[in-house]
mmCIF file of C-alpha atoms in Angstrom:
data_model
loop_
_atom_site.group_PDB
_atom_site.id
_atom_site.type_symbol
_atom_site.label_atom_id
_atom_site.label_comp_id
_atom_site.label_asym_id
_atom_site.label_seq_id
_atom_site.Cartn_x
_atom_site.Cartn_y
_atom_site.Cartn_z
ATOM 1 C CA MET K 1 -44.284 -19.958 -9.879
ATOM 2 C CA ARG K 2 -44.033 -16.866 -7.483
ATOM 3 C CA TYR K 3 -40.346 -15.287 -6.579
ATOM 4 C CA ASP K 4 -39.611 -13.373 -3.931
ATOM 5 C CA ILE K 5 -36.914 -10.314 -5.338
ATOM 6 C CA LYS K 6 -35.990 -8.346 -2.376
ATOM 7 C CA PRO K 7 -35.506 -4.674 -4.334
ATOM 8 C CA ASP K 8 -31.742 -3.338 -3.802
ATOM 9 C CA HIS K 9 -31.475 -0.099 -2.605
ATOM 10 C CA HIS K 10 -27.399 -0.274 -2.366
ATOM 11 C CA ILE K 11 -27.055 -0.566 -6.264
ATOM 12 C CA LYS K 12 -26.151 2.690 -7.060
ATOM 13 C CA ALA K 13 -23.123 2.667 -4.040
ATOM 14 C CA LYS K 14 -22.295 -0.656 -4.765
ATOM 15 C CA ARG K 15 -21.332 0.000 -8.242
ATOM 16 C CA GLY K 16 -19.586 3.052 -7.135
ATOM 17 C CA TYR K 17 -17.643 1.151 -5.038
ATOM 18 C CA LEU K 18 -16.824 -2.157 -7.122
ATOM 19 C CA ALA K 19 -15.753 0.958 -9.719
ATOM 20 C CA ALA K 20 -13.512 2.616 -7.281
ATOM 21 C CA PHE K 21 -11.905 -0.468 -6.554
ATOM 22 C CA TYR K 22 -11.076 -1.560 -9.662
ATOM 23 C CA ILE K 23 -10.046 1.599 -10.661
ATOM 24 C CA GLU K 24 -7.050 2.130 -7.453
ATOM 25 C CA LEU K 25 -6.173 -1.803 -8.344
ATOM 26 C CA PHE K 26 -5.119 -0.066 -11.546
ATOM 27 C CA LEU K 27 -3.315 2.735 -9.929
ATOM 28 C CA THR K 28 -1.614 0.387 -7.921
ATOM 29 C CA LEU K 29 -0.502 -1.775 -11.417
ATOM 30 C CA GLN K 30 0.846 1.785 -12.898
ATOM 31 C CA ALA K 31 3.134 2.301 -9.480
ATOM 32 C CA GLY K 32 4.149 -1.179 -9.776
ATOM 33 C CA MET K 33 4.930 -0.829 -13.635
ATOM 34 C CA VAL K 34 7.042 2.359 -12.104
ATOM 35 C CA LEU K 35 8.767 0.485 -10.055
ATOM 36 C CA PHE K 36 9.502 -2.603 -12.164
ATOM 37 C CA HIS K 37 12.601 0.216 -13.426
ATOM 38 C CA PHE K 38 13.388 1.096 -9.902
ATOM 39 C CA SER K 39 17.134 1.187 -10.945
ATOM 40 C CA SER K 40 16.742 3.396 -13.582
ATOM 41 C CA ASN K 41 14.338 6.256 -12.350
ATOM 42 C CA GLU K 42 15.331 9.195 -10.011
ATOM 43 C CA THR K 43 15.232 8.688 -6.472
ATOM 44 C CA TRP K 44 12.279 11.160 -6.254
ATOM 45 C CA ARG K 45 10.063 9.238 -8.854
ATOM 46 C CA ASN K 46 10.580 5.759 -6.900
ATOM 47 C CA ILE K 47 9.520 7.227 -3.705
ATOM 48 C CA LEU K 48 6.367 8.620 -5.153
ATOM 49 C CA ALA K 49 5.694 5.338 -6.630
ATOM 50 C CA ILE K 50 5.678 3.701 -3.827
ATOM 51 C CA VAL K 51 4.090 6.012 -1.559
ATOM 52 C CA GLY K 52 1.468 5.969 -4.497
ATOM 53 C CA GLY K 53 1.134 2.771 -4.699
ATOM 54 C CA GLY K 54 0.358 2.340 -0.827
ATOM 55 C CA LEU K 55 -2.407 4.709 -0.780
ATOM 56 C CA CYS K 56 -3.866 3.202 -3.988
ATOM 57 C CA LEU K 57 -3.833 -0.314 -1.879
ATOM 58 C CA SER K 58 -5.286 1.324 1.119
ATOM 59 C CA PHE K 59 -7.935 2.722 -0.853
ATOM 60 C CA ALA K 60 -8.453 -0.170 -2.828
ATOM 61 C CA GLY K 61 -8.870 -2.077 0.323
ATOM 62 C CA VAL K 62 -11.274 0.442 2.577
ATOM 63 C CA THR K 63 -13.649 0.472 -0.873
ATOM 64 C CA PHE K 64 -13.769 -3.411 -0.830
ATOM 65 C CA TRP K 65 -14.399 -3.417 2.323
ATOM 66 C CA LYS K 66 -17.210 -0.875 2.221
ATOM 67 C CA TYR K 67 -18.663 -2.947 -0.991
ATOM 68 C CA ARG K 68 -18.798 -6.137 1.812
ATOM 69 C CA ARG K 69 -20.496 -4.562 3.979
ATOM 70 C CA LEU K 70 -23.397 -3.586 1.300
ATOM 71 C CA VAL K 71 -23.251 -7.118 0.286
ATOM 72 C CA GLN K 72 -24.007 -8.321 3.250
ATOM 73 C CA ASP K 73 -26.621 -6.041 4.678
ATOM 74 C CA SER K 74 -28.547 -6.594 1.435
ATOM 75 C CA LYS K 75 -28.241 -10.520 2.434
ATOM 76 C CA LYS K 76 -30.157 -10.080 5.584
#
């Protein structure tokens, strides 16, 4: 029985994008933990958590999009 296994030349890039996605989600969770104590925090800390969480979510979206694009390209 023979298998038609195609080599995956983008495995390192996929692994890197997936790792970056998980790290960005973790940092977003940390920003959410800061915002959980919204009333007891100073204003600058809340603003920093909101901006940081938004940036982390946008970076996570970009890395997930790049990862999905590589996965779709490797299936072709």
